Structure formats: C-alpha cells, structure tokens
XYZ file of C-alpha atoms in Angstrom:
606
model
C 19.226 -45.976 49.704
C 19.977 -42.486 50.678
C 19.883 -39.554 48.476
C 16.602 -38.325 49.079
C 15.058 -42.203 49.030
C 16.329 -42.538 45.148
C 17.358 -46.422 44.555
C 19.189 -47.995 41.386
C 17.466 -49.820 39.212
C 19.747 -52.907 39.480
C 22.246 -54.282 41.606
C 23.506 -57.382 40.001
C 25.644 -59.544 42.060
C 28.594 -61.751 40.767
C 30.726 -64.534 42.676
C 33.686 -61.554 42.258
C 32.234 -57.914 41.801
C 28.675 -55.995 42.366
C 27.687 -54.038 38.888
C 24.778 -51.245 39.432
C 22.975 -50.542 36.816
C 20.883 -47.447 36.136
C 18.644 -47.931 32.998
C 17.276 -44.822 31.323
C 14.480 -45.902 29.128
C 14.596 -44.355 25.404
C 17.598 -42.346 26.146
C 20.074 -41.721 23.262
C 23.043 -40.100 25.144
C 25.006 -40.506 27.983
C 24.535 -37.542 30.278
C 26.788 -36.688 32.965
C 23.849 -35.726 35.430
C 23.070 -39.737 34.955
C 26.567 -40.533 35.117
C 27.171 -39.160 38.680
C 23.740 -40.604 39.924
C 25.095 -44.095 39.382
C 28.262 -43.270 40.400
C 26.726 -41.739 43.421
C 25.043 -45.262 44.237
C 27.989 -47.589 44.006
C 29.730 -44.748 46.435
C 26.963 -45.170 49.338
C 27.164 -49.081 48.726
C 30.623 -48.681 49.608
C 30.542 -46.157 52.116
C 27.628 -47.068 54.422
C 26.747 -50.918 53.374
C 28.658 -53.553 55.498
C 28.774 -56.190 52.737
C 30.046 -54.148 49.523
C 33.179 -53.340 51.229
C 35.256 -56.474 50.274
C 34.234 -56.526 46.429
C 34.472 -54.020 43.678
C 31.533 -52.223 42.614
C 30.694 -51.433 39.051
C 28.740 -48.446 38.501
C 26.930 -48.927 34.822
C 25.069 -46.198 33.271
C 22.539 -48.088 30.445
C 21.125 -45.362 28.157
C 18.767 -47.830 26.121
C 19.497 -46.377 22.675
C 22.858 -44.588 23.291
C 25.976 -44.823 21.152
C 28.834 -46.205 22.994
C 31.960 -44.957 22.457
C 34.726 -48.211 22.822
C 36.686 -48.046 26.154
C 39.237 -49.562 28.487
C 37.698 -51.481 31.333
C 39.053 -50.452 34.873
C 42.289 -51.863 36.718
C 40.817 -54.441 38.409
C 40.970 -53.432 41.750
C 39.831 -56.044 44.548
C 37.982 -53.559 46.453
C 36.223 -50.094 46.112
C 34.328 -48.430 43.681
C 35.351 -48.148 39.957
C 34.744 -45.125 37.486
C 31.061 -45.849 35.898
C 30.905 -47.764 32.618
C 28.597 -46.774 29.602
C 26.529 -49.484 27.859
C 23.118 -49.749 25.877
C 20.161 -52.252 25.412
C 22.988 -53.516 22.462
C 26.289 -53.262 24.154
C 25.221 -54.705 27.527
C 25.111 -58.186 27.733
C 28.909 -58.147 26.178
C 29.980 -55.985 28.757
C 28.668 -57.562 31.354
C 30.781 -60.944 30.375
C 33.899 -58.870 29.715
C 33.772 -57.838 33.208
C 32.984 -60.960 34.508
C 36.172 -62.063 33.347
C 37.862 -59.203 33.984
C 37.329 -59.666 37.802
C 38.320 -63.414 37.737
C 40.524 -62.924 40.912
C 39.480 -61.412 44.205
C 40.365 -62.377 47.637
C 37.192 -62.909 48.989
C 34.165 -64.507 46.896
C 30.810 -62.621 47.049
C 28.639 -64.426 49.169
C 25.132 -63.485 47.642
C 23.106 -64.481 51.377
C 25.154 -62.495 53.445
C 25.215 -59.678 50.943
C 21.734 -59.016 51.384
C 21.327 -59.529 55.575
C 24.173 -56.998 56.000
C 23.337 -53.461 57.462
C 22.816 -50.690 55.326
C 23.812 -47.924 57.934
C 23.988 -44.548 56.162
C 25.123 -41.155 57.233
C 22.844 -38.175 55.386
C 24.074 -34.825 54.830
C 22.083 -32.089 56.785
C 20.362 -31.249 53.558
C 19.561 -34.962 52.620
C 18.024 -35.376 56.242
C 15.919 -32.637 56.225
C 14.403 -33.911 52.995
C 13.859 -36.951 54.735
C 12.479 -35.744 58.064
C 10.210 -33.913 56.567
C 8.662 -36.764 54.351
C 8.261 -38.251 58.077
C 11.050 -40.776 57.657
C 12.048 -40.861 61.320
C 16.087 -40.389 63.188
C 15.638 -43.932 63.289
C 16.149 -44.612 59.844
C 18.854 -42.500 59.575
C 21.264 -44.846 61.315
C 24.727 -43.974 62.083
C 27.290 -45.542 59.864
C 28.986 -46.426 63.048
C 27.938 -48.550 66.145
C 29.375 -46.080 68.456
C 27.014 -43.374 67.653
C 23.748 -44.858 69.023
C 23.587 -41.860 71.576
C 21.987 -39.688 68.329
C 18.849 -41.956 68.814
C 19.253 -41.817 72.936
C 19.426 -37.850 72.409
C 16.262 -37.894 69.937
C 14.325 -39.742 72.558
C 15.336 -38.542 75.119
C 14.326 -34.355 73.713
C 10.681 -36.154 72.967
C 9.944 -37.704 75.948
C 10.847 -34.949 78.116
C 8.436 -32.354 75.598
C 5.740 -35.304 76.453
C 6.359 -34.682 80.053
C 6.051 -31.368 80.056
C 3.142 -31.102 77.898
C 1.089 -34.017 80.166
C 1.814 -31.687 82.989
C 1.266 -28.394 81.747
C 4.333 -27.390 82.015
C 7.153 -24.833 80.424
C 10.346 -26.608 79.215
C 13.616 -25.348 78.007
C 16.166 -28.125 77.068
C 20.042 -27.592 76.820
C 21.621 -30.034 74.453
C 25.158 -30.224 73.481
C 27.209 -32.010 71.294
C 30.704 -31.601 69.408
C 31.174 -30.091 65.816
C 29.259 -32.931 63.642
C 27.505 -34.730 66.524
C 24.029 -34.313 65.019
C 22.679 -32.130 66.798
C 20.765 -29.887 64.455
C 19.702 -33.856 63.313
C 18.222 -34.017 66.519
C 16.618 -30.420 66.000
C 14.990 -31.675 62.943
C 13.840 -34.760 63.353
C 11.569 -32.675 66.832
C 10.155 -30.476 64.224
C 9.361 -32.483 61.703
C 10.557 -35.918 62.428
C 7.530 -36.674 65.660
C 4.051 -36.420 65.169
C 3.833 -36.270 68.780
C 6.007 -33.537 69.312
C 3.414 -30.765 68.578
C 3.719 -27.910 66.279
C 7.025 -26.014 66.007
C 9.621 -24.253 64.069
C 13.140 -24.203 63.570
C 15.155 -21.137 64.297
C 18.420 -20.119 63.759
C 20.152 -16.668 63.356
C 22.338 -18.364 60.620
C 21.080 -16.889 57.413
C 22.675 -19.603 54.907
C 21.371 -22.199 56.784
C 17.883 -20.962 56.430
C 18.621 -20.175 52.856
C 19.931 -23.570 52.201
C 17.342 -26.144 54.180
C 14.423 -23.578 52.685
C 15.156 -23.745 49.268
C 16.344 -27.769 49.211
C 12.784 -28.671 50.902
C 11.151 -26.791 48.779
C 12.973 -28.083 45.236
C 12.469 -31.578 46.727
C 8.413 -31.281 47.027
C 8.219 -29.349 43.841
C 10.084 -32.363 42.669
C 7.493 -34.784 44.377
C 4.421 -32.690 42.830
C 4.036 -29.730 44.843
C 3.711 -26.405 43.637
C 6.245 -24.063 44.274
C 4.773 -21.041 46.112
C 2.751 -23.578 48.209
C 5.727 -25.444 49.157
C 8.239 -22.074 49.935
C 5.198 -20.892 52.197
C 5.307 -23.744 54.143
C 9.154 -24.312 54.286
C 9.229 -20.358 55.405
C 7.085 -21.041 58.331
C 8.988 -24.343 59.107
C 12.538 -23.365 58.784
C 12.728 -19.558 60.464
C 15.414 -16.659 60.793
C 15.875 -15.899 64.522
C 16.024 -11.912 64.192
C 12.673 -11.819 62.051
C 10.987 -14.687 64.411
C 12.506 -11.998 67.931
C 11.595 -8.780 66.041
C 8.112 -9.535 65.074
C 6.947 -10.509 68.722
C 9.046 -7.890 70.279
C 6.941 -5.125 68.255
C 3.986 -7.410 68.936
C 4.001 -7.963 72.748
C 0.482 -8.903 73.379
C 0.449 -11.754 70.651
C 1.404 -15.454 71.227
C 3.413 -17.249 68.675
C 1.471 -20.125 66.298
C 4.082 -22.681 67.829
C 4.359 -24.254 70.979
C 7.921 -25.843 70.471
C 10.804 -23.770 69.285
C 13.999 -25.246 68.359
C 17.237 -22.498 68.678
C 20.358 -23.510 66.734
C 23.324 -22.793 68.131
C 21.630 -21.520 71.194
C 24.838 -20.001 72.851
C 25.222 -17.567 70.276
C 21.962 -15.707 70.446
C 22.968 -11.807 71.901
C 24.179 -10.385 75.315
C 21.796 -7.637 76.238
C 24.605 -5.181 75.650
C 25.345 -5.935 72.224
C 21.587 -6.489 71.397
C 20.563 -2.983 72.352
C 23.354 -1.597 70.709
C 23.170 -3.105 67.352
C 19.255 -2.346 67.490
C 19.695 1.408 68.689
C 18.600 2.655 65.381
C 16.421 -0.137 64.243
C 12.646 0.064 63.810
C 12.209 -2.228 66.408
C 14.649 -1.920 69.469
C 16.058 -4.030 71.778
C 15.943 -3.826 75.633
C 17.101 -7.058 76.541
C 19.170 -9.874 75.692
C 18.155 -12.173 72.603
C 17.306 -15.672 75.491
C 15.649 -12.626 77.632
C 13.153 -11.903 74.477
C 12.702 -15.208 73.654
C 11.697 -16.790 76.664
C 9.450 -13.474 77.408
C 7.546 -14.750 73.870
C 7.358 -18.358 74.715
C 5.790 -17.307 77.564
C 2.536 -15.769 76.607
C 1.748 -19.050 76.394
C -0.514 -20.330 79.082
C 0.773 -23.302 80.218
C 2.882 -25.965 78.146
C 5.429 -24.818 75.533
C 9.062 -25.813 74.726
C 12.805 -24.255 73.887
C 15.168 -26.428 72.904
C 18.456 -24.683 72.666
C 21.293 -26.647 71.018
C 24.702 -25.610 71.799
C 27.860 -26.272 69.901
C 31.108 -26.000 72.251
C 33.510 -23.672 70.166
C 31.137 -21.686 67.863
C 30.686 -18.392 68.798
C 32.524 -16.652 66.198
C 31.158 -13.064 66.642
C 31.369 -10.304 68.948
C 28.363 -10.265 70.883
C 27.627 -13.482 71.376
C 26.289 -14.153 74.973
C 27.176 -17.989 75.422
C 25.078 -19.872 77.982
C 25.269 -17.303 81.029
C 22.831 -15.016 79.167
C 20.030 -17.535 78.953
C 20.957 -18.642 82.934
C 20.481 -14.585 83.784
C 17.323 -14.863 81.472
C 15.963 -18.237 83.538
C 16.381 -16.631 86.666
C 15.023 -13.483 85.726
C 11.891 -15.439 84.948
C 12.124 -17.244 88.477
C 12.319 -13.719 90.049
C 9.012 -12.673 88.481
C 7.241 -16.028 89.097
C 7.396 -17.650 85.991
C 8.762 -21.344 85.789
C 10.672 -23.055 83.816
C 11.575 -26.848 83.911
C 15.045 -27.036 82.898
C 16.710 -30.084 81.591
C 20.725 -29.779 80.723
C 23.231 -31.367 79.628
C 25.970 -33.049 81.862
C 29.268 -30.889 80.554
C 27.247 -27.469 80.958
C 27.665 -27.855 84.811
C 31.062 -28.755 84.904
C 32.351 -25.941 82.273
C 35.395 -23.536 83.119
C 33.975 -21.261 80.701
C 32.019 -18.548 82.256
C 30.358 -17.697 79.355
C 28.821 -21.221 78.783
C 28.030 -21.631 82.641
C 24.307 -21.604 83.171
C 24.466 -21.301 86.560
C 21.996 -22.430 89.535
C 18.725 -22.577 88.295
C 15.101 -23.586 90.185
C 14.162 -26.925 88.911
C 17.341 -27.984 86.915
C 18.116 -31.294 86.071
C 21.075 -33.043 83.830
C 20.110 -35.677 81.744
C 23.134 -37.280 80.369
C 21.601 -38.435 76.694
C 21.167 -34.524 75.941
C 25.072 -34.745 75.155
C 26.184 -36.198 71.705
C 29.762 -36.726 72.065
C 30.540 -38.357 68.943
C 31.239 -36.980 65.916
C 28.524 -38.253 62.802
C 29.964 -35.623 59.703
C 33.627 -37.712 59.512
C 32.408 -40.590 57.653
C 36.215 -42.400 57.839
C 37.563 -40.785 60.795
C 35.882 -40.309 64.823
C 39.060 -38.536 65.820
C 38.822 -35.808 63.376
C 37.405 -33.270 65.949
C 39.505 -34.212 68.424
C 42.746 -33.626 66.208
C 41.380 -30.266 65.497
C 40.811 -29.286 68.842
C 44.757 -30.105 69.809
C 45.944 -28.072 66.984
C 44.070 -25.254 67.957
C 45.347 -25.675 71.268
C 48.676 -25.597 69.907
C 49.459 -29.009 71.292
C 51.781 -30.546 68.289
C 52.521 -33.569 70.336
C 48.618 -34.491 71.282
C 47.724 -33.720 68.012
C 50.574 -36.036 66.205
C 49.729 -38.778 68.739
C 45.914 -38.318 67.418
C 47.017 -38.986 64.142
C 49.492 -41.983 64.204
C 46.657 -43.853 66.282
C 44.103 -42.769 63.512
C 46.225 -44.281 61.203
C 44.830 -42.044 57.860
C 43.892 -38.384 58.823
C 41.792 -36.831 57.062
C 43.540 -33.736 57.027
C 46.046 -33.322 53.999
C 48.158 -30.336 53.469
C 49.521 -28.500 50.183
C 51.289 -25.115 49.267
C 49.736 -25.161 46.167
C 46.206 -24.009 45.233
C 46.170 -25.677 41.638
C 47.377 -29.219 43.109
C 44.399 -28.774 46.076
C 41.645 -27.805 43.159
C 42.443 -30.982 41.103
C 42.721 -33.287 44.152
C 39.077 -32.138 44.771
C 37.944 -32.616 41.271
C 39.047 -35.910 41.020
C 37.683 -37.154 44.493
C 34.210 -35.483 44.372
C 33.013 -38.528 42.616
C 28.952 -39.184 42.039
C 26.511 -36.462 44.058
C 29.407 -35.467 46.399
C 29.949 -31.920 46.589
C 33.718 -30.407 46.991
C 34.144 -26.575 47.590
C 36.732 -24.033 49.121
C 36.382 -22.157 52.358
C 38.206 -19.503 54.183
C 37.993 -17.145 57.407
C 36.550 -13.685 56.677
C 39.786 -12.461 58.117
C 42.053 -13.757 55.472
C 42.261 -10.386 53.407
C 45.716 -11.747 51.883
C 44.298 -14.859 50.190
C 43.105 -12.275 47.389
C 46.484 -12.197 46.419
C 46.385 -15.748 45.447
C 43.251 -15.378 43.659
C 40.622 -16.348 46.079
C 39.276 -13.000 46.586
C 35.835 -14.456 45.144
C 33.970 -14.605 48.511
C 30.023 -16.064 48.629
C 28.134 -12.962 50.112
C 25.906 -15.126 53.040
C 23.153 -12.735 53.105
C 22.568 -13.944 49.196
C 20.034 -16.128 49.334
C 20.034 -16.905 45.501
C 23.565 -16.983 45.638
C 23.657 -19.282 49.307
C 21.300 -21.471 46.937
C 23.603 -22.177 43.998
C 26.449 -22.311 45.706
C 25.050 -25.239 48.259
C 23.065 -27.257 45.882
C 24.082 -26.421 42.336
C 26.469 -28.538 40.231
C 29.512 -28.028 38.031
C 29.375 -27.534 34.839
C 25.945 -26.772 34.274
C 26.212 -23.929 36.674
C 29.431 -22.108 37.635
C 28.070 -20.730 40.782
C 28.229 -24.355 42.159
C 30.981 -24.826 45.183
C 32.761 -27.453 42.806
C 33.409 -24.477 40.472
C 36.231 -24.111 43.429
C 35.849 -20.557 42.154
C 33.862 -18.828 45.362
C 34.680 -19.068 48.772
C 32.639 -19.554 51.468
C 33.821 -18.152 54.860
C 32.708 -19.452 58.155
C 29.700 -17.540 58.331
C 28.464 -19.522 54.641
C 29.251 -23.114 56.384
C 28.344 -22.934 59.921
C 25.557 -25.429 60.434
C 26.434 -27.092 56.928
C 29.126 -29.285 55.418
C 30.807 -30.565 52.434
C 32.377 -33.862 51.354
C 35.666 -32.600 50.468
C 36.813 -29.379 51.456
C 39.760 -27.279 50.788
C 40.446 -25.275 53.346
C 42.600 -21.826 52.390
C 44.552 -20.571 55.361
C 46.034 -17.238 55.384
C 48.173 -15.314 58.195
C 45.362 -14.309 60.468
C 46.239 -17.039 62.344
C 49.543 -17.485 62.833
C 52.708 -19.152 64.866
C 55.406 -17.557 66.114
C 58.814 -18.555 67.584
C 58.885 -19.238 70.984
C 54.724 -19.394 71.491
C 52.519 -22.440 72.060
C 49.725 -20.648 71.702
C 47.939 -19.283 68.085
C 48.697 -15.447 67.191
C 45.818 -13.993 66.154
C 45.973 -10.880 63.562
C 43.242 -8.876 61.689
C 44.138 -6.929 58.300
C 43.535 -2.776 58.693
C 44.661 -1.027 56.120
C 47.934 -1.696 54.597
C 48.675 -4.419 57.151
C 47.979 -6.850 59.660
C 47.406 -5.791 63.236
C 47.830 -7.916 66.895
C 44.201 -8.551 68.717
C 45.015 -8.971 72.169
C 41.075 -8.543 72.960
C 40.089 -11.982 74.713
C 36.904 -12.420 72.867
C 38.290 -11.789 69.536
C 41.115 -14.092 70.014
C 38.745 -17.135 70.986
C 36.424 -16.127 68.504
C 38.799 -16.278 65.523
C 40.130 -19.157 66.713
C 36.732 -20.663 66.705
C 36.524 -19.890 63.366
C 39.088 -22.246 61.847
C 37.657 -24.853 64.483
C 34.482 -24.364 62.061
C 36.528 -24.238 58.837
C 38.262 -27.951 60.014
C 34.734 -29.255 60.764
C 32.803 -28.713 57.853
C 33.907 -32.074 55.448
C 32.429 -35.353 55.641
C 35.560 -37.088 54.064
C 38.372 -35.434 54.159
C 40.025 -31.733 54.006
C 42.777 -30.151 52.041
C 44.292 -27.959 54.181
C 45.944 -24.852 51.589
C 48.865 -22.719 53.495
C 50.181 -20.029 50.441
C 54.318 -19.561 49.833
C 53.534 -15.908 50.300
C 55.595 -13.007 48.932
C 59.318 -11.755 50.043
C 58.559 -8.774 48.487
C 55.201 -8.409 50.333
C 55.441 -7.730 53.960
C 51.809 -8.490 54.712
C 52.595 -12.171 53.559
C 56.489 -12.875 54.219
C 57.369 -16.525 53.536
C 58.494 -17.355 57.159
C 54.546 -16.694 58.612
C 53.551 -19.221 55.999
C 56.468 -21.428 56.506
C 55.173 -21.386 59.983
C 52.148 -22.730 59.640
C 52.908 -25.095 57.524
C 55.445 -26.431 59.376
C 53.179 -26.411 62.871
C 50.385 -28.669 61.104
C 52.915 -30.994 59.199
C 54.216 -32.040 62.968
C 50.358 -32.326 64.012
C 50.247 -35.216 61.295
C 48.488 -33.734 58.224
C 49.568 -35.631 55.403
C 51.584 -33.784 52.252
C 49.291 -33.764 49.853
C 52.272 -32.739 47.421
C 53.599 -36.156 47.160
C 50.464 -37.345 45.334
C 50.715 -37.415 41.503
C 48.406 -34.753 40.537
C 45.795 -35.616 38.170
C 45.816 -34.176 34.779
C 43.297 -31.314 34.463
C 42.727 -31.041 30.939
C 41.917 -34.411 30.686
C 39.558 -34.325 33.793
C 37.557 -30.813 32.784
C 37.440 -33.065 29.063
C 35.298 -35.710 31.300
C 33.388 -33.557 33.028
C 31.950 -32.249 29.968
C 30.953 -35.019 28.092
C-alpha cells in the first residue's frame, strides 16, 4: 500500500467487516503516531481499493503489552472506516469476537475471493510519489484511482519516447506539456527524472522555492529513514531537485561551461520571466540579466553538442506574478534560436495552438509538432470529485449558473462554505483522520484576514519553516499545517496540496452589484484600492484558482462577517461573496453539528 510502500501487519477478513491490525512488538502504550498509521491504512483501503468499499473497516492498533483502557465499540456503520480500536496480546482475541458480533448485519457479505482480485488503484500525494519515484517504483504503479485518467501513463510515455527519439538522432528537444490544476503533471516531471532509467541524467527545476524545500527535505528524511546518511542524501536530493534562479544564474556567469545534465525538466514553464522584467529585477544583482529566463535557458542547454532535452510543463491559470512571460517568451526564444541556426525539435501540446491567450501562444515554430498525449486533461488531486476544477473555473468566471449546474450533476461538491473560522478549524480536525494532513491557506493580498486572527502567514523563502509546516504533525510540533495556526498563501502551495483545506477569503476579491465579473482590490495603506491593470487582475484571480486547487478531498471555503464599524471590511462585501458562491453550489458547512473541541484536542493528546 501507499504511504511510502509501508503495509499493515494484518488485514483480517470477516463474512461482515475487514479489521487491520498493526502489532507493535513489546510496546506498553498506545501512541498516537501508531494510532494514525493504522488509521491511515484502513483510510487508503477505503479510498483507493475497489473491494473495501461495501464493508466497514476496523482499524486496530495492538500494542503487545499495553494497558487498555475499557471503551464503547463504534456505531455499526455498514460501510466506511471506523475510529481505530486499542487492544493488546491480552485483550485481543475478546475484541475481536465482540466485534464480530457487533457487525452481525450488513447488506452485502464479504466475499473473501473477490476481496483479494480487486484493484488496488491509489492516488499518491506529490510528496509520497516522489519518495516513490525515486526508489525507482515506476508512473505505472502509481495508478489512478480512476479509469478515466489513463492519459497520465499515455503522457509519461509519450515524454520518454520522444527524449529516445531525439537522443537516437542526435537531436535537441524541447517538449510543451499541459495539463489542468491536479492533472499530474509535475507526476509526469518526476517520474522522467527519476522514474526511467532510460531517460538519461537530469534535474528538476522549478522557480518555486517551497516546492524545492518540500520534495528536498521529504527525499532526504525518507533515505535517512531507509539507512542513508544525511549529508549524503541532501547532496544528492540538492542536485536532483533544483531552484531555477540558482540553476539560470550559475551558467549565465559561467557561459563557456555545459551543464552535468542532458534533460531538464521546468515546472510551471509559462511562468519563467519576460526579458523586461528579468533585466529589471537583476539590474543590481551580481549576475545580470540580458534576456528572458526561456532565452537563458535554452542558450545553456545548448552548449551541448548534439542531444539534450527541456521539458516545460505548463499549468493553464498559474501565473500569479508580475513578470511572468507565459508561453510567447519561450516561442520568441525558439525562434531566436532558428534565426542563429540552432534547432530545436519541438513537440506541443494540442490546446497551445488553439489558445486565445497571447501570452500562452507559442507561435509558428520550424519543426513543431502536436502530440495530443502531452495534454492531461483530467484532474488526479480530487480523490471524490473530477469536476472540482471545472466548478472552480466557472466561479471564477463569474458564471453562477454553470457553476450551480456543475454542482447538482456532481451530486456532493467538495467545496463547503462557513462564516465562521472556529466551526471551519474543528471540521478539519475531525476529518484529517490517519496521515492526512489539513491546513489553512490564503492570498497574499488578504491584509484584512489579520483582523480575524490569521495574520500568522508561513514566510515561503523559510526553508526550515516550508519543512515543518509541509511534513510535520500536530501535536508533537505546532509548526505543523494541522496546527491551523499559519497560513500558507499561494506562493507556499503552488505545486503542492493538502487533504483538507480551509480556504480563508478576504475582500481582495470581491462582487459587486450589477457585475458578472470578479472586482479585484489590493490593500495600500489604510484601505483597499481598485486594480484596473490587466495583468494584475488575471493574476489575482489566478491566485484563488490555486487556493481552490490545492485539496485532495475537500475544501472549506471561510468568507469573514466583517466589521460595520470597519470600512476596510463592511459586512455587505462579505455578504457578497458569500452569497455569489452559495448560488455556485458550495454546501453550508454551518448546518453541520460542530464537533466538540475540548473533547477532540483531549484525543489528540493521548
């Protein structure tokens, strides 16, 4: 099973129910760390195995030597996964019978045969797969939990074969590939640096500093983990796993010297700098820019003689910061190259042809070809939903009617919507269940959410700090993201997710009477101005697309009362809102009994 290849030590099947055991030899106590591993099991048996979703399943924690407090046994529910159980070497066997009885009625018998030939089909979080990838376990064992997302394999193939091609025939290669919020595409980026023997040697760069903090410092705890020692295994992750601006800089100040790797793989490719912005921000840098970020990078890649490889993968709605180029800087850089009698082999994706955008247009290009399977167009984060990311993209249209009609097919969206931050933080408490991680995001812009007390925001550039917050755990460490005491903003989660997420939205992006369209504010000063700059509109509106994209499960969507006596939050811009995504179809989380607090934080501390 997932989880970086951890398995349970039993799974014990009954006529009625599926118990899973984890046995911890010698032990004396029951610790919560061993508590949410079980749990954690009995929640991917649910989740991604096609036979243990018509049973309950029993998580049991057996600490061999442990005193066991005397408790209720769960409602028994016909289906899903109940709270785990505590036993010992003593207590088991009677427990075991008790809930063998207690599950005397289900509506469909466990049929022990069929059980075991059903398809285990699970969905890894970015951090789980890199772990995996890098042990060499290949895309293909990282199946979709869905049938309808075979096109993440097609993709993978299709990125390998064509660096084969090129590298038979000598060749230069740049690859476009696209794919919507959650497709798997930095999945796909992955699994060609470390995933392929064949592919060649490579790194993976991104300008996305928590992202490199994050996959760095989770490969690296998981080899320590299997052995390695530390400093040997952060040398290596540092050279696998690369920021962009140090990768650019160092071979910009080094222009005779040809990188170590022949492949490079650029996330979120359509956000690397327009030449403008590039040698403006670098002005007073020790090493200066003359050219666009694509411009520099292809110029690297080729002091190569002969075959190397770019793959660029490009997220539709991402840019989220001035200066960001889109796909018409790397076109201009292409057919620069052309000009000066340098060729590239260019393989694209269908939709970057056909775009309206003209900053995502690549343009004509010498020896440019669309292959279809460079496009994911289905959605692997949203474990329960596929229409999650097309909901979000109506809303941010302003489309109310598209976006309700989304929802009523869906059936459950998992989008739910509350006015009030203590009901959101112990909705998330109780549904983070096992090794599922809940935490609390924001946009950068929302200067007014301090007033509610999430002021706390996760300083990105942190590494330590990226670190806890990402892979840490409440209680043993408060600088976890289930603390729900920091919040990330978009430029902590791009590239990474959450299970559950609460999402805190304040009045930099706002409706107004009369408008289909978002208003889009910044905070100067004392109070909120109007952008009416086209590329900081879209680009704050990207950023919520971001914010809705990020959990695997579902998101609590937080919009604040605000303040009558406060003009830089007035009720009626809240109201607003509120009111605009309650007709899209997010659910009122309100209505939901709220869980008692005490009595959960008393839990979580045992």
């Amino acid at each position: 099973m997932l989880r970086l290849g951890h398995r349970p030590d039993v799974i014990l099947l009954t006529g009625r129910a599926i118990l899973v055991l984890e046995i911890k030899a010698g032990a004396t106590a029951h610790t919560l760390a061993d508590r949410r591993q079980v749990e954690d099991y009995a929640i991917d048996l649910h989740d991604f195995h096609a036979g243990s979703r018509a049973n309950p399943i029993v998580p049991i924690l057996v600490a061999e030597h442990a005193t066991v407090r005397q408790e209720s046994l769960p409602l028994p529910l016909c289906h899903g996964v109940t709270p785990p159980l505590d036993a010992s070497a003593q207590t088991l066997s009677a427990l075991l019978q008790e809930l063998d009885r207690h599950f005397a009625q289900v509506a469909k018998p466990l049929d022990a045969a069929a059980w075991l030939d059903a398809p285990y089909r699970p969905v890894p979080t970015i951090v789980d797969a890199a772990c995996m990838l890098y042990a060499k376990h290949g895309v293909a064992e990282i199946r979709a939990a869905r049938s309808d997302a075979d096109n993440l394999h097609a993709t993978t193939d299709a990125i390998l074969m064509e660096i084969a091609r090129a590298r038979a025939d000598g060749q230069r290669l740049i690859l476009f590939v696209t794919g919507i919020p959650g497709a798997g595409k930095t999945l796909c980026g992955l699994n060609t640096i470390f995933g392929s023997d064949h592919a060649g040697r490579g790194t993976y760069l991104t300008g996305n500093p928590t992202l490199v903090h994050v996959l760095r410092e989770a490969l690296t705890r998981d080899a320590v983990a299997f052995g390695a020692k530390r400093g040997d295994a952060s040398r290596k992750m540092t050279s696998a796993i690369q920021a962009l601006p140090k990768f650019r800089d160092h071979y910009v100040a080094n222009e005779t010297h040809a990188p170590a790797e022949c492949i490079v793989v650029i996330d979120e490719a359509q956000r690397c700098w327009s030449a403008a912005w590039a040698m403006a921000k670098t002005r007073d840098k020790a090493v200066r820019l003359t050219r666009s970020e694509p411009a520099h990078l292809l110029e690297t890649m080729q002091r190569h003689n002969g075959f190397c490889a770019v793959v660029c993968l490009v997220g539709g709605g991402q840019e989220i910061h001035a200066g960001e180029g889109g796909l018409a800087e790397w076109g201009d850089a292409l057919r620069e190259a052309a000009a000066n009698g340098i060729a590239w082999r260019v393989r694209a994706a269908p939709d970057l042809l056909s775009t309206t955008d003209p900053r995502q247009r690549l343009g004509d290009l010498p020896d440019l070809r669309v292959v279809a399977a460079l496009h994911l167009n289905v959605s692997l984060r949203q474990i329960r939903s596929t229409a999650a990311t097309a909901w979000v993209d109506q809303v941010l249209a302003g489309d109310a009617d598209a976006a309700a009609a989304i929802a009523m097919e869906t059936g459950t969206l998992p989008f739910l919507l509350t006015r009030d931050a203590s009901l959101m933080r112990s909705w998330l408490r109780m549904h983070a269940r096992g090794l599922r991680r809940t935490g609390l995001l924001a946009s950068s812009g929302g200067a007014r959410l301090r007033a509610e007390g999430l002021g706390a925001e996760l300083p990105h550039m942190d590494a330590s700090a990226v670190a806890h917050w990402f892979l840490d755990r409440f209680p043993h460490d408060v600088r976890a993201s289930d603390a729900l005491e920091v919040v990330a903003t978009e430029f902590s989660c791009q590239g990474l997710e959450l299970d559950y997420v609460g999402l805190c939205w304040d009045a930099d992006l706002i409706r107004e009477p009369g408008r289909m369209d978002w208003r889009v504010r910044s905070f100067r000063g004392t109070d909120w101005q109007i952008c009416r700059q086209a590329e900081a509109i879209a680009n704050q509106i990207n950023t919520y697309r971001v914010l809705l994209t990020r959990a695997r499960y579902e998101t609590v969507i937080f919009v604040p009362f605000g303040d009558a006596g406060d003009r830089t939050r007035t009720p009626a811009a809240y109201d607003a809102i509120a009111g605009f995504l309650r007709s899209c179809g997010a659910r009122a989380l309100d209505d939901a009994p709220a869980p008692d607090d005490r009595a959960e934080t008393e839990r979580l501390l045992v």
